[in-house]
Coordinates of C-alpha atoms in Angstrom, one line a residue:
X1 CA 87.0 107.1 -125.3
X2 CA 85.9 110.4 -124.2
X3 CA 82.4 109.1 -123.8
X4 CA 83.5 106.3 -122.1
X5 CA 85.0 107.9 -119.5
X6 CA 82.1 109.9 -118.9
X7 CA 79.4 106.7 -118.8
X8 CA 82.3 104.9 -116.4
X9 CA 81.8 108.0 -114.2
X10 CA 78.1 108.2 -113.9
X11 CA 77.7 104.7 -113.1
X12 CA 80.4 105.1 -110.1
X13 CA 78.9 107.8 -109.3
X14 CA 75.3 106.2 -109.6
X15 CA 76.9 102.7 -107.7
X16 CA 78.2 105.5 -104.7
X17 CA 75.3 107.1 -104.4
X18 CA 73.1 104.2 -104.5
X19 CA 75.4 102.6 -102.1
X20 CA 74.6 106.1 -99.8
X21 CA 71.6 105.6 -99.8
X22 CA 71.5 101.4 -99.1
X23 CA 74.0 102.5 -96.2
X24 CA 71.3 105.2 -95.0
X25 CA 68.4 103.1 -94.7
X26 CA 70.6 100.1 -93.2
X27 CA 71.0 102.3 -90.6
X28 CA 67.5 103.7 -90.4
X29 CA 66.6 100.2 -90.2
X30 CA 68.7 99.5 -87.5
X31 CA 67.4 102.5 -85.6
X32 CA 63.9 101.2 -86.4
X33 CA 64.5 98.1 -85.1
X34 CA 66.3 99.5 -82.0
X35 CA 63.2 101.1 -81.7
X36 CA 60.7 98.7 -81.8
X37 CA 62.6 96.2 -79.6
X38 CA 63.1 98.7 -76.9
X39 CA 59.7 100.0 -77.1
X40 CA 58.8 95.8 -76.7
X41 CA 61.3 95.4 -73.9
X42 CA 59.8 98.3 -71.7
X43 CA 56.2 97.0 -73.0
X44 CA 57.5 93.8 -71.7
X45 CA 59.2 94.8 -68.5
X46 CA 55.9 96.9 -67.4
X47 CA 53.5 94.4 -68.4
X48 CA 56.0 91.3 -66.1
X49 CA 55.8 93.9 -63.6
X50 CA 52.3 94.3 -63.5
X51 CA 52.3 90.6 -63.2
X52 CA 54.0 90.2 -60.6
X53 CA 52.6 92.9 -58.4
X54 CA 49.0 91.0 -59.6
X55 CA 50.6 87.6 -58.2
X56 CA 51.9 89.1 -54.7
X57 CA 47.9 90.9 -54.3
X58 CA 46.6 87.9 -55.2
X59 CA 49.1 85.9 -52.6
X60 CA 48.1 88.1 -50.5
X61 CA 44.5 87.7 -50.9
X62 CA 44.8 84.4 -50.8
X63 CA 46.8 84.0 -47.8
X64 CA 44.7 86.3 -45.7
X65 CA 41.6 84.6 -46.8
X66 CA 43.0 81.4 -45.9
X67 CA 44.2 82.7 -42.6
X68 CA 41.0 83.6 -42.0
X69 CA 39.2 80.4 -43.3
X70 CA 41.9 78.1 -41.2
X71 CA 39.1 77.3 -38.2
X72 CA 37.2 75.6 -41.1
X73 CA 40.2 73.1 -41.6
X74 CA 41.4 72.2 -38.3
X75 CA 42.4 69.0 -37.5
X76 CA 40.0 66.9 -35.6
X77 CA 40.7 66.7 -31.4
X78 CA 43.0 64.0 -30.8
X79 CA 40.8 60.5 -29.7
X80 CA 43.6 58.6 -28.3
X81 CA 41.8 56.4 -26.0
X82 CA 39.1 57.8 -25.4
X83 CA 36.5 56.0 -26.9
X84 CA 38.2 52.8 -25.9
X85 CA 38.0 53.7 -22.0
X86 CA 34.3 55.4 -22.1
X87 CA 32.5 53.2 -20.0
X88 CA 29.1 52.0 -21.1
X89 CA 26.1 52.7 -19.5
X90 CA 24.5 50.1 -16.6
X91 CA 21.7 50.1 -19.2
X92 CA 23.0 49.1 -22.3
X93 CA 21.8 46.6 -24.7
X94 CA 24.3 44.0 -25.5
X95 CA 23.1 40.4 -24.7
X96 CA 25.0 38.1 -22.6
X97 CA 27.6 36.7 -25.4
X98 CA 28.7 40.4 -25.9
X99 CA 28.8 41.4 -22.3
X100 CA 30.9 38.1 -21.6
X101 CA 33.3 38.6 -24.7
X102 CA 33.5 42.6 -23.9
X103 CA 34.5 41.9 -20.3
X104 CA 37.2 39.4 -21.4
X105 CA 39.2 41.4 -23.1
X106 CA 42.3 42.4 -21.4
X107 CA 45.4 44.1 -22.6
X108 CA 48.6 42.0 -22.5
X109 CA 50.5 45.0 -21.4
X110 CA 50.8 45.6 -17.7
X111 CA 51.9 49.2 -17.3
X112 CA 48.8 51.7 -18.1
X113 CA 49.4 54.7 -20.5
X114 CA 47.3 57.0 -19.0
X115 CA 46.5 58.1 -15.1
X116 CA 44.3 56.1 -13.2
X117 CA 42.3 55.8 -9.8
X118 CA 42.0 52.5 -8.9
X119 CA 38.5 51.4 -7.5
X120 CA 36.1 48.7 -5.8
X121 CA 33.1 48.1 -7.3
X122 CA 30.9 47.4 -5.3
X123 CA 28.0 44.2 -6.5
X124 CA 24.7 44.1 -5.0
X125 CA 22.9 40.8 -5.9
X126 CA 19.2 41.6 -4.7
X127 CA 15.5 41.0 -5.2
X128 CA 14.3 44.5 -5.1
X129 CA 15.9 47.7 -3.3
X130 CA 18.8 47.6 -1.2
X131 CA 17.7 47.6 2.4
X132 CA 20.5 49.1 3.9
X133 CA 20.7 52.2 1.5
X134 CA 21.3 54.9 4.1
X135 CA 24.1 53.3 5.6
X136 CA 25.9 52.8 2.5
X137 CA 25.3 56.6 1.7
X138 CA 26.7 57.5 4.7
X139 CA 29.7 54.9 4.0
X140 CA 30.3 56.2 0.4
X141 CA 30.4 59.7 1.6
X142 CA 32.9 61.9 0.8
X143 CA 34.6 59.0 -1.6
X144 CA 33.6 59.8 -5.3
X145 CA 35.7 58.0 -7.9
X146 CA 36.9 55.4 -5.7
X147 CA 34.2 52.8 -6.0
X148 CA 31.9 51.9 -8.4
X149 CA 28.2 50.4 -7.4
X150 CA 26.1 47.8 -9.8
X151 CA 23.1 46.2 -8.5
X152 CA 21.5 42.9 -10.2
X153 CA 17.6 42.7 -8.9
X154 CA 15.0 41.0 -10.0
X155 CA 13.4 41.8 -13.6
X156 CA 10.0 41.7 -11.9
X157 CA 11.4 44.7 -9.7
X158 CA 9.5 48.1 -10.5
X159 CA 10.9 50.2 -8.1
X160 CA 7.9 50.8 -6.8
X161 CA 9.9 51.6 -3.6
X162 CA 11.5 55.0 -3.4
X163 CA 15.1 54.4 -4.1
X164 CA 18.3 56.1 -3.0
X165 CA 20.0 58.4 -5.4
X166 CA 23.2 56.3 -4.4
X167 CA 22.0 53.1 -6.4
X168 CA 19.5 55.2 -9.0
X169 CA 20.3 54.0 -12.5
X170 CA 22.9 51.4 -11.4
X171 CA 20.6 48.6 -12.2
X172 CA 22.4 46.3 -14.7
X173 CA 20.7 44.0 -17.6
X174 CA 19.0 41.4 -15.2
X175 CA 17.3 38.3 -15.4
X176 CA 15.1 35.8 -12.9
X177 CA 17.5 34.4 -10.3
X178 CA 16.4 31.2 -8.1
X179 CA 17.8 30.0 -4.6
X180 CA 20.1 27.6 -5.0
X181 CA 20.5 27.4 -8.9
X182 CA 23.0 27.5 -10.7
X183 CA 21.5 30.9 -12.8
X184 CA 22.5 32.5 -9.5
X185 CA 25.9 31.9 -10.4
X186 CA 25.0 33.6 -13.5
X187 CA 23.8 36.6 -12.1
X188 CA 26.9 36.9 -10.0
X189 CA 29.1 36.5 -13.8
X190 CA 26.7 39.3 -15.1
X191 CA 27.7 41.4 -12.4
X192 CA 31.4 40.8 -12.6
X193 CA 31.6 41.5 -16.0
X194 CA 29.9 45.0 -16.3
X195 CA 31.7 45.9 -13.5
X196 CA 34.6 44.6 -15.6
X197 CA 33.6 47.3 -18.5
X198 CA 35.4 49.9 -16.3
X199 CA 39.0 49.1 -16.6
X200 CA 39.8 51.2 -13.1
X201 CA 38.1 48.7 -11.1
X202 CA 40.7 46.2 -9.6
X203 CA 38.9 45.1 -6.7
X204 CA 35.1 43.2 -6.9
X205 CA 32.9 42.5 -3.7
X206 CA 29.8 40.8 -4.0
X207 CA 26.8 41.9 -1.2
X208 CA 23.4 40.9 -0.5
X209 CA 20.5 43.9 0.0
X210 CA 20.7 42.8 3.7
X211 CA 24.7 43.5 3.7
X212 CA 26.6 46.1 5.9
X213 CA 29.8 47.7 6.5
X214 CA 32.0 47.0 9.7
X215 CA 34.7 49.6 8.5
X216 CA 34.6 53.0 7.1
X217 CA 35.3 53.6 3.4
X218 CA 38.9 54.3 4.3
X219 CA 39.7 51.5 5.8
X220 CA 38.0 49.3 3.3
X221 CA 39.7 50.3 0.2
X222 CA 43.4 50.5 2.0
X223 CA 42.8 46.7 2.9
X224 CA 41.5 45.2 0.0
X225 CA 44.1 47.4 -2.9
X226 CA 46.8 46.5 -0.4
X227 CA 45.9 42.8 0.1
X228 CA 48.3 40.1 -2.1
X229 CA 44.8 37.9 -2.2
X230 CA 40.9 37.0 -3.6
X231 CA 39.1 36.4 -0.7
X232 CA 37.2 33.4 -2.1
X233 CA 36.0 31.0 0.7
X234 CA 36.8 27.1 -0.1
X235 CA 37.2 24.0 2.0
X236 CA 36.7 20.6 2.2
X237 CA 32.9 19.5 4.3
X238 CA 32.3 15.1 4.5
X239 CA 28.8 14.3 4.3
X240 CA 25.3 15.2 2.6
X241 CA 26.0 18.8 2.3
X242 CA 29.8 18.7 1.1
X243 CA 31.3 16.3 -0.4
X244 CA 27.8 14.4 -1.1
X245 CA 26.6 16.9 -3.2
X246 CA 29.3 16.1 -5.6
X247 CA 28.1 14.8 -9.6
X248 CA 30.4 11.6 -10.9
X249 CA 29.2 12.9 -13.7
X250 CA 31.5 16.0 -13.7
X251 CA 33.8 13.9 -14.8
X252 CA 36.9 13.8 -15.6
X253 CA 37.0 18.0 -15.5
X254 CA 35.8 18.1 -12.1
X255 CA 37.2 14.9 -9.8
X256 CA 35.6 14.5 -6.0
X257 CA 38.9 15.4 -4.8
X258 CA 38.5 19.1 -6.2
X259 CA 34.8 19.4 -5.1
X260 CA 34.7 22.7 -2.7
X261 CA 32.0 24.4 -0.6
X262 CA 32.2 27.3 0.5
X263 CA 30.2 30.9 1.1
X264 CA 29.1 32.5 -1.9
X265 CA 30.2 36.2 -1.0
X266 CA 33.5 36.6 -2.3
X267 CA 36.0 39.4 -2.8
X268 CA 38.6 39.1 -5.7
X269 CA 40.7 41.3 -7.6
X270 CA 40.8 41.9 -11.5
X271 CA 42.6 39.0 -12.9
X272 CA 40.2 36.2 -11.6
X273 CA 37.3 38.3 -11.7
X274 CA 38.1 37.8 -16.0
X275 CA 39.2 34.2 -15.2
X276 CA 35.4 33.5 -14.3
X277 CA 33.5 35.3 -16.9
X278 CA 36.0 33.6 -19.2
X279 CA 35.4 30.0 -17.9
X280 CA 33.7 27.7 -20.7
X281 CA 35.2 24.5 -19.4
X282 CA 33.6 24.2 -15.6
X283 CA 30.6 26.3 -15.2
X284 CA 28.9 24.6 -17.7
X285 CA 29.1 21.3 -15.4
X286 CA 27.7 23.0 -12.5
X287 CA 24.9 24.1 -15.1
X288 CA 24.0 20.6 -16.6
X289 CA 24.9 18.7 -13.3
X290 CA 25.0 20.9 -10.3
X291 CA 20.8 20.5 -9.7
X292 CA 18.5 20.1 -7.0
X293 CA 20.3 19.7 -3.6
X294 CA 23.3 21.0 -5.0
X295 CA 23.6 24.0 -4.6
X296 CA 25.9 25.9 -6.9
X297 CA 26.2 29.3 -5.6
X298 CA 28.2 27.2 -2.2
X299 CA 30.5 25.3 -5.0
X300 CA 31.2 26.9 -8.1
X301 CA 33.0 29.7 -7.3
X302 CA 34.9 27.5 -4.4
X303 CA 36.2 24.7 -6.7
X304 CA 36.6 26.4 -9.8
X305 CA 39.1 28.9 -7.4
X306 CA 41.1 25.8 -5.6
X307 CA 41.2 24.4 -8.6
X308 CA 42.8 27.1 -11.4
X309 CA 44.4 29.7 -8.9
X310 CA 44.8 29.0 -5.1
X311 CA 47.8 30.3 -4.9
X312 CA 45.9 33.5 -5.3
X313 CA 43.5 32.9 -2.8
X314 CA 42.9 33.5 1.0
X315 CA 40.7 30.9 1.5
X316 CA 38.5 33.3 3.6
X317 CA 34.9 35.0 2.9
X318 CA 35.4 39.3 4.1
X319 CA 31.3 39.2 5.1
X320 CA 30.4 37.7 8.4
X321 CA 27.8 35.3 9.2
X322 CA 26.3 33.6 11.9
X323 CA 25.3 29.8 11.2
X324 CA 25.2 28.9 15.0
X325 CA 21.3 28.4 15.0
X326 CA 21.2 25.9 12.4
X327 CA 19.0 25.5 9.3
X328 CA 19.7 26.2 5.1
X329 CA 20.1 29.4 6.3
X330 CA 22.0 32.5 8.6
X331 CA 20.8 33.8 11.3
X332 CA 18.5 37.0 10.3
X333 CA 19.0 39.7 13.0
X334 CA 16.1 42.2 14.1
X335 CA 16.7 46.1 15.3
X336 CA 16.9 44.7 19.1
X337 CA 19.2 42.5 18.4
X338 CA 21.7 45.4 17.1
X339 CA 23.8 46.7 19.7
X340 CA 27.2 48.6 19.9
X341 CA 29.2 45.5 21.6
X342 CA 27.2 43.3 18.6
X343 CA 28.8 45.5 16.2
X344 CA 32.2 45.3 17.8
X345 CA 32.2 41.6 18.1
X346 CA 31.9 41.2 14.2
X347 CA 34.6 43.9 13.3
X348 CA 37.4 42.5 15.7
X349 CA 36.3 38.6 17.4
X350 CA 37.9 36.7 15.0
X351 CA 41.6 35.4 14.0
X352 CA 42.7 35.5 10.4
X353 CA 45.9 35.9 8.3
X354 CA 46.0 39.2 5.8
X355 CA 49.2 39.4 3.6
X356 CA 51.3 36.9 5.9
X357 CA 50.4 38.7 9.2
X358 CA 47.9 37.4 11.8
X359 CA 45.1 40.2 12.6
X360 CA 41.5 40.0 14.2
X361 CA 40.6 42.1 11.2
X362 CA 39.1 39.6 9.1
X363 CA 35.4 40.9 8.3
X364 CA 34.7 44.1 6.4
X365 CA 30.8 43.2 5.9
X366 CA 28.4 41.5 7.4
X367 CA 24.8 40.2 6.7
X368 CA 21.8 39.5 7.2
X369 CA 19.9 42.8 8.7
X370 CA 16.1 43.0 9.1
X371 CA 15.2 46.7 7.7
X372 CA 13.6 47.6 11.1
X373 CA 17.4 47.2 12.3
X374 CA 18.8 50.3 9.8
X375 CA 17.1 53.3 12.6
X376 CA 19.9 51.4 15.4
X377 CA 22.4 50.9 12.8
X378 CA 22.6 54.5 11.9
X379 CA 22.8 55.2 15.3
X380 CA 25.5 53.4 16.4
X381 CA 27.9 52.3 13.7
X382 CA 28.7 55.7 12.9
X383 CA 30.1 56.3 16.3
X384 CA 32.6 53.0 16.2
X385 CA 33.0 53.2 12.2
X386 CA 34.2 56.8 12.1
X387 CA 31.9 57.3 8.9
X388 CA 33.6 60.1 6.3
X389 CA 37.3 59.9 7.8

């Protein structure tokens, strides 16, 4: 029993101290591991610090080196309209279709986004230089971006003759243009529809190289942007050289009740300057059957004007004439001819209605000038015209 006792007592004591010992490196264990996972979380902490501090330099980097590189990726300058309003050169190189369709186009919308100036353009229909090209400079004077000038001569036209810088490079697209044919109508379309290329015109004149002014530049805009009218003229002439000249054959578009003569300078605004370079129905009758001793330049423009808008129209030609000596043509006048009571007699010896109100203002041109008549025309036209005011 005795020994026993004393083998029950050395295994407690063996279990205790074994159990001591388990206890002991339990808890050296759990300093170890203490340890190691604090020695891993400030490991850990530095190295995510480290990180960070990385991310932020290279942020920064980043962001200053895109700051810097920013002009590289700017966003392109804003077009708007731009490119739709850039006029194209006199020169260009469209054929007539183009020209035609281009010039047609017109927005539906009335009111204009943008700022404009409002001009004339001014159409010279020539066979070489225009004649009276010092007294148009001294017109135009002092009036830059209120009128625009084209000038339709003859291809065969070198300009041989020294030229004035007024009407350098104006020269449109042109082609051979014969008295009294119905290309001359052409030529007139050809103008109206470059001209029609620069959307601030809103007035169109039509002028011969032998053409002058009776009014300074002033008083030429103010009348035709404030008149309510084209200035187209028609009326109704019995015999050989009216109403005889009229083609059954027009038919049933054109009936001899709508046959017109009339001058063929004209002044119209915008919206039938587009009407004519847009008609397909009538003009090509006056091309097939408007020949010979008809003369198209005295009827198109006349009949196709009564016809479609003459509500819109004056009735009335703005360039004076004088037919009292007979013949196909006007009278031609020479430089003795040319006198200051002359001049005066053209700007205020007629009667006329302008915008419901009687006036003796009724010509602002006037043709046709011999060029040894420009030296007395520079003389004395400034002092009644008031050039530059």
């Amino acid at each position: 029993m005795k020994g026993q006792t004393q083998n029950q007592n050395l295994v407690t004591a063996f279990t205790k101290l074994f159990n001591a010992q388990l206890q002991l490196i339990n808890v050296l264990s759990l300093f170890f591991l203490f340890g190691c996972g604090l020695a891993t979380g400030v490991i850990l902490s530095s190295y995510l610090n480290n990180i960070s501090f990385n991310l932020q330099v290279s942020h920064f980097s980043f962001s200053t080196t895109t700051t810097t590189a920013s002009p590289t990726f700017k966003l392109p300058p804003r077009v708007g309209l731009k490119e739709y309003l850039k006029v194209p050169d006199v020169k260009h190189d469209m054929d007539e279709k183009e020209l035609l369709w281009r010039a047609s186009v017109t927005p539906n919308i009335r009111e204009f986004p943008f700022d404009r100036v409002p001009k004339v353009a001014f159409m010279f229909l020539t066979k070489g230089p225009v004649l009276m090209a010092p007294l148009w400079e001294k017109f135009f004077k002092g009036h830059d971006g209120l009128y625009s000038i084209y000038v339709h001569s003859s291809p065969s036209y070198n300009e041989s003759e020294p030229e004035s810088p007024l009407f350098h490079g104006r020269r449109i697209p042109s082609k051979e243009v014969q008295w009294g044919n119905a290309n001359m109508i052409e030529a007139e379309r050809r103008l109206l529809a470059n001209a029609l290329l620069d959307i601030a015109n809103q007035r169109f004149v039509l002028l011969s190289e032998s053409c002058i002014p009776l009014f300074n530049f002033s008083t030429v805009y103010t009348y035709l942007m404030n008149s309510t009218k084209s200035h187209v003229e028609s009326y109704v002439l019995e015999g050989p050289v009216g109403n005889g000249r009229y083609s059954p054959r027009m038919r049933p578009g054109i009936k001899i009740d709508q046959w017109r003569k009339g001058s063929q300078w004209f002044e119209i605004d915008r919206d039938l300057a587009i009407e004519i370079v847009s008609d397909r129905k009538y003009f090509p009758l006056f091309q097939k059957y408007c020949t010979g001793q008809c003369y198209a330049d005295e009827h198109y423009l006349p009949t196709f004007v009564t016809m479609k808008h003459s509500k819109r129209n004056s009735n009335r030609t703005l360039t004076w004439v004088d037919w009292s000596r007979g013949g196909p043509h006007p009278a031609k006048f020479l430089r003795t001819e040319v006198t200051i009571e002359f001049l005066e007699r053209m700007r205020s010896g007629s009667k006329c209605v302008y915008n419901g109100n009687h006036t003796n203002t009724c010509f602002l041109f006037a043709r046709k000038f011999w060029p040894n008549a420009l030296d007395r025309l520079l003389r004395f036209a400034p002092k009644i015209m008031h050039f530059n005011s």
